[in-house]
């Protein structure tokens, strides 16, 4: 460009070159931005849904990865957070017959068709345990299609059914032993209570002069009713007899009179 060009010719030329440069920059920036807006967004959206477990976008040709398997039988206390909010498709019971829980099951805080809620499951556990039908209980969440199958699983509590005592010597000893056992029908059964009952029965036999009895029992369990029938068979053994009797001081009577009054005649059987 010559330095002697008149100003009226120089101005249009400057404007033309500035406009050309501006258009070049505009088209360059637009071309750089266009691929990012059309390709990146759908891919990002599809990955988001796939990662959340909802599903994959139709715009994404890659198959969605299979969901992580849920641990079969894993206790609720070890449950994974992403179970929260899944729809409960079924509620089942294991350990106690379902027909014994029908009225209670219909009113549990955690309902079928509702989202799985940790607090509602905890309240359901407390209500089931408070029914007295379980010795222990836990909740297991298992995968059921796109929802949850909730299983309340526990050890059933057992109750005493009938109690019979046979074999002991004496017209009323068997009745005494049954009363001494304190195993009342309808109350909770446990091995600890059973062992304590046997010790009380032994003491009752000792009070009646049978110091070496043999006490055996059989348990007849009825799982559906959660009842245990107990049958004791007692072999009393040899009954103690009165031997020598001594009295210190002055009883005011002869020894024979004292023996007769105290029912401690030599050779007589010791009873309660």
XYZ file of C-alpha atoms in Angstrom:
272
model
C 0.000 0.000 0.000
C 1.464 3.370 -0.954
C 1.817 6.054 1.645
C 0.662 8.724 -0.821
C -2.844 7.138 -1.423
C -5.582 9.650 -0.739
C -7.606 9.182 2.460
C -10.871 8.789 0.550
C -9.482 5.671 -1.224
C -7.759 4.215 1.898
C -10.840 4.006 4.189
C -12.999 1.640 2.042
C -10.046 -0.729 1.643
C -9.475 -0.905 5.438
C -13.171 -1.618 6.046
C -13.191 -4.446 3.487
C -10.152 -6.149 5.030
C -11.525 -5.867 8.621
C -14.849 -7.381 7.513
C -13.065 -10.274 5.776
C -10.987 -10.995 8.891
C -14.094 -10.883 11.134
C -16.029 -13.359 8.936
C -13.048 -15.739 8.874
C -12.802 -15.758 12.706
C -16.576 -16.262 13.070
C -16.729 -19.289 10.749
C -13.649 -20.825 12.391
C -15.146 -20.633 15.917
C -18.542 -21.967 14.752
C -16.943 -24.960 13.050
C -14.911 -25.772 16.174
C -17.975 -25.634 18.470
C -20.404 -27.640 16.272
C -19.041 -31.265 16.757
C -18.989 -30.904 20.560
C -22.647 -29.839 20.796
C -23.937 -32.676 18.596
C -21.829 -35.647 19.742
C -20.864 -35.140 23.366
C -24.260 -34.450 24.937
C -26.134 -37.657 23.922
C -23.204 -39.850 24.942
C -22.944 -38.164 28.331
C -26.689 -38.504 28.952
C -26.743 -42.206 28.055
C -23.841 -42.982 30.378
C -25.607 -41.173 33.184
C -28.777 -43.247 32.903
C -26.869 -46.488 32.474
C -24.790 -45.795 35.539
C -27.854 -45.014 37.610
C -29.403 -48.351 36.791
C -32.432 -46.869 35.017
C -31.525 -48.040 31.512
C -29.683 -46.927 28.368
C -30.540 -44.234 25.847
C -31.724 -45.230 22.350
C -29.059 -42.931 20.927
C -26.361 -45.154 22.411
C -25.613 -48.236 20.305
C -23.534 -49.966 23.013
C -25.513 -52.446 25.178
C -25.996 -51.406 28.798
C -23.856 -53.374 31.279
C -25.718 -55.895 33.426
C -26.573 -54.658 36.928
C -24.432 -55.910 39.767
C -26.031 -59.014 41.336
C -27.555 -58.651 44.758
C -26.185 -60.933 47.421
C -28.566 -63.841 47.944
C -29.445 -64.134 51.604
C -27.371 -61.135 52.660
C -28.666 -59.769 55.983
C -30.413 -56.411 55.812
C -27.887 -55.013 58.274
C -25.278 -55.482 55.522
C -27.564 -54.285 52.720
C -26.255 -52.040 49.985
C -27.507 -48.438 49.830
C -28.854 -48.678 46.264
C -31.616 -51.057 47.406
C -33.215 -48.030 48.987
C -36.200 -46.917 46.921
C -36.646 -50.087 44.850
C -40.267 -51.207 44.583
C -41.128 -54.158 46.834
C -42.679 -56.790 44.547
C -43.215 -59.473 47.204
C -42.967 -60.004 50.957
C -42.309 -63.541 52.184
C -41.645 -65.227 55.519
C -39.243 -68.000 56.401
C -39.176 -69.834 59.732
C -42.728 -69.134 60.893
C -45.690 -70.375 58.796
C -47.148 -67.501 56.776
C -50.725 -68.302 57.843
C -49.780 -67.521 61.453
C -48.676 -64.065 60.337
C -51.550 -63.158 57.999
C -53.185 -60.508 60.148
C -49.840 -58.996 61.106
C -48.410 -59.118 57.563
C -51.269 -57.036 56.182
C -50.376 -54.141 58.477
C -46.584 -54.037 58.315
C -45.055 -50.560 57.826
C -43.209 -51.824 54.724
C -45.874 -52.606 52.124
C -45.889 -54.463 48.813
C -45.889 -52.028 45.892
C -44.187 -49.317 47.914
C -40.529 -48.262 47.629
C -38.131 -50.109 49.911
C -37.481 -47.920 52.935
C -34.854 -48.803 55.520
C -36.761 -47.256 58.428
C -40.012 -49.018 57.482
C -38.189 -52.353 57.274
C -36.703 -51.749 60.744
C -40.156 -50.990 62.150
C -41.539 -54.107 60.474
C -38.814 -56.190 62.106
C -39.675 -54.779 65.530
C -43.383 -55.517 65.081
C -42.731 -59.088 63.933
C -40.409 -59.765 66.868
C -42.912 -58.226 69.293
C -45.492 -60.784 68.125
C -43.592 -63.367 70.194
C -43.445 -65.836 67.305
C -39.727 -65.365 66.605
C -36.677 -66.012 68.771
C -34.601 -63.990 66.276
C -35.402 -62.325 62.976
C -33.716 -60.497 60.092
C -34.744 -59.102 56.696
C -33.157 -60.186 53.413
C -33.600 -58.216 50.177
C -33.373 -60.248 46.974
C -33.600 -59.022 43.403
C -36.978 -59.492 41.731
C -36.815 -58.224 38.127
C -36.459 -54.450 38.535
C -37.647 -54.507 42.148
C -37.119 -56.248 45.473
C -38.356 -59.456 47.060
C -38.270 -58.887 50.806
C -37.931 -61.967 53.021
C -38.360 -61.821 56.779
C -36.349 -64.770 57.994
C -35.973 -65.988 61.570
C -35.838 -68.775 64.107
C -39.356 -69.650 65.266
C -40.108 -69.454 68.963
C -41.352 -72.728 70.423
C -44.059 -73.074 73.041
C -44.901 -75.827 75.481
C -47.800 -78.052 74.479
C -48.658 -80.928 76.787
C -46.562 -82.115 79.755
C -46.872 -85.662 81.077
C -44.972 -87.429 83.866
C -45.185 -91.187 84.310
C -43.276 -93.943 86.100
C -42.633 -92.394 89.511
C -43.549 -94.482 92.576
C -46.439 -93.355 94.704
C -50.006 -92.387 93.931
C -49.379 -88.638 93.804
C -45.670 -88.371 92.981
C -46.218 -87.970 89.227
C -48.605 -85.060 89.848
C -46.125 -83.507 92.267
C -43.350 -83.770 89.689
C -45.457 -82.173 86.973
C -46.269 -79.243 89.243
C -42.622 -78.948 90.330
C -41.474 -78.710 86.697
C -43.293 -75.353 86.216
C -43.569 -76.151 82.536
C -46.970 -74.641 81.878
C -48.662 -75.211 78.496
C -48.531 -72.174 76.238
C -45.410 -70.717 77.802
C -42.092 -70.399 76.007
C -40.026 -73.562 75.586
C -36.240 -73.588 75.878
C -33.517 -76.054 76.774
C -32.614 -73.877 79.758
C -36.149 -74.092 81.161
C -36.207 -77.834 80.512
C -32.969 -78.424 82.430
C -34.167 -76.281 85.337
C -37.411 -78.281 85.440
C -35.480 -81.554 85.722
C -33.480 -80.222 88.672
C -36.680 -79.218 90.492
C -38.119 -82.666 89.822
C -35.003 -84.293 91.280
C -35.360 -82.167 94.408
C -39.001 -83.203 94.768
C -38.013 -86.866 94.472
C -35.245 -86.377 97.057
C -37.798 -84.843 99.445
C -39.733 -88.091 99.068
C -36.695 -90.255 99.740
C -35.648 -90.982 96.138
C -32.075 -89.727 95.938
C -30.944 -91.576 92.815
C -33.750 -91.245 90.289
C -33.448 -91.573 86.525
C -35.405 -88.940 84.597
C -35.718 -89.220 80.833
C -37.808 -87.191 78.426
C -38.939 -87.136 74.820
C -39.896 -84.072 72.789
C -42.637 -84.240 70.195
C -42.409 -81.101 68.091
C -45.200 -79.645 65.968
C -43.520 -77.038 63.717
C -46.718 -75.694 62.164
C -48.202 -74.871 65.572
C -44.765 -74.088 67.073
C -45.572 -76.427 69.954
C -43.430 -78.966 71.821
C -45.056 -81.794 73.779
C -42.885 -83.058 76.650
C -43.171 -86.573 78.083
C -41.118 -87.471 81.172
C -40.452 -91.056 82.210
C -39.209 -91.375 85.780
C -37.490 -94.320 87.389
C -37.600 -93.456 91.054
C -34.942 -95.885 92.265
C -34.643 -97.125 95.837
C -36.549 -95.128 98.423
C -34.668 -94.154 101.547
C -35.785 -95.717 104.831
C -35.477 -94.407 108.366
C -32.473 -95.776 110.209
C -31.208 -94.779 113.624
C -32.716 -91.701 115.292
C -31.048 -89.812 118.131
C -32.479 -87.017 120.249
C -30.398 -84.606 122.354
C -31.787 -83.108 125.528
C -34.971 -84.138 127.318
C -37.864 -84.690 124.857
C -40.268 -85.494 127.704
C -41.034 -88.882 126.173
C -39.390 -92.184 125.482
C -37.554 -92.802 122.212
C -40.298 -95.135 120.971
C -42.929 -92.491 121.736
C -40.832 -89.873 119.905
C -40.419 -92.131 116.831
C -44.161 -92.756 116.640
C -45.022 -89.055 117.100
C -42.493 -87.950 114.477
C -43.363 -90.826 112.080
C -39.723 -91.845 112.151
C -40.086 -95.485 113.027
C -37.069 -97.594 112.097
C -37.339 -99.082 108.605
C -40.243 -96.864 107.478
C -39.991 -95.174 104.084
C -38.971 -91.537 103.995
C -41.497 -89.310 102.234
C -42.232 -85.614 101.993
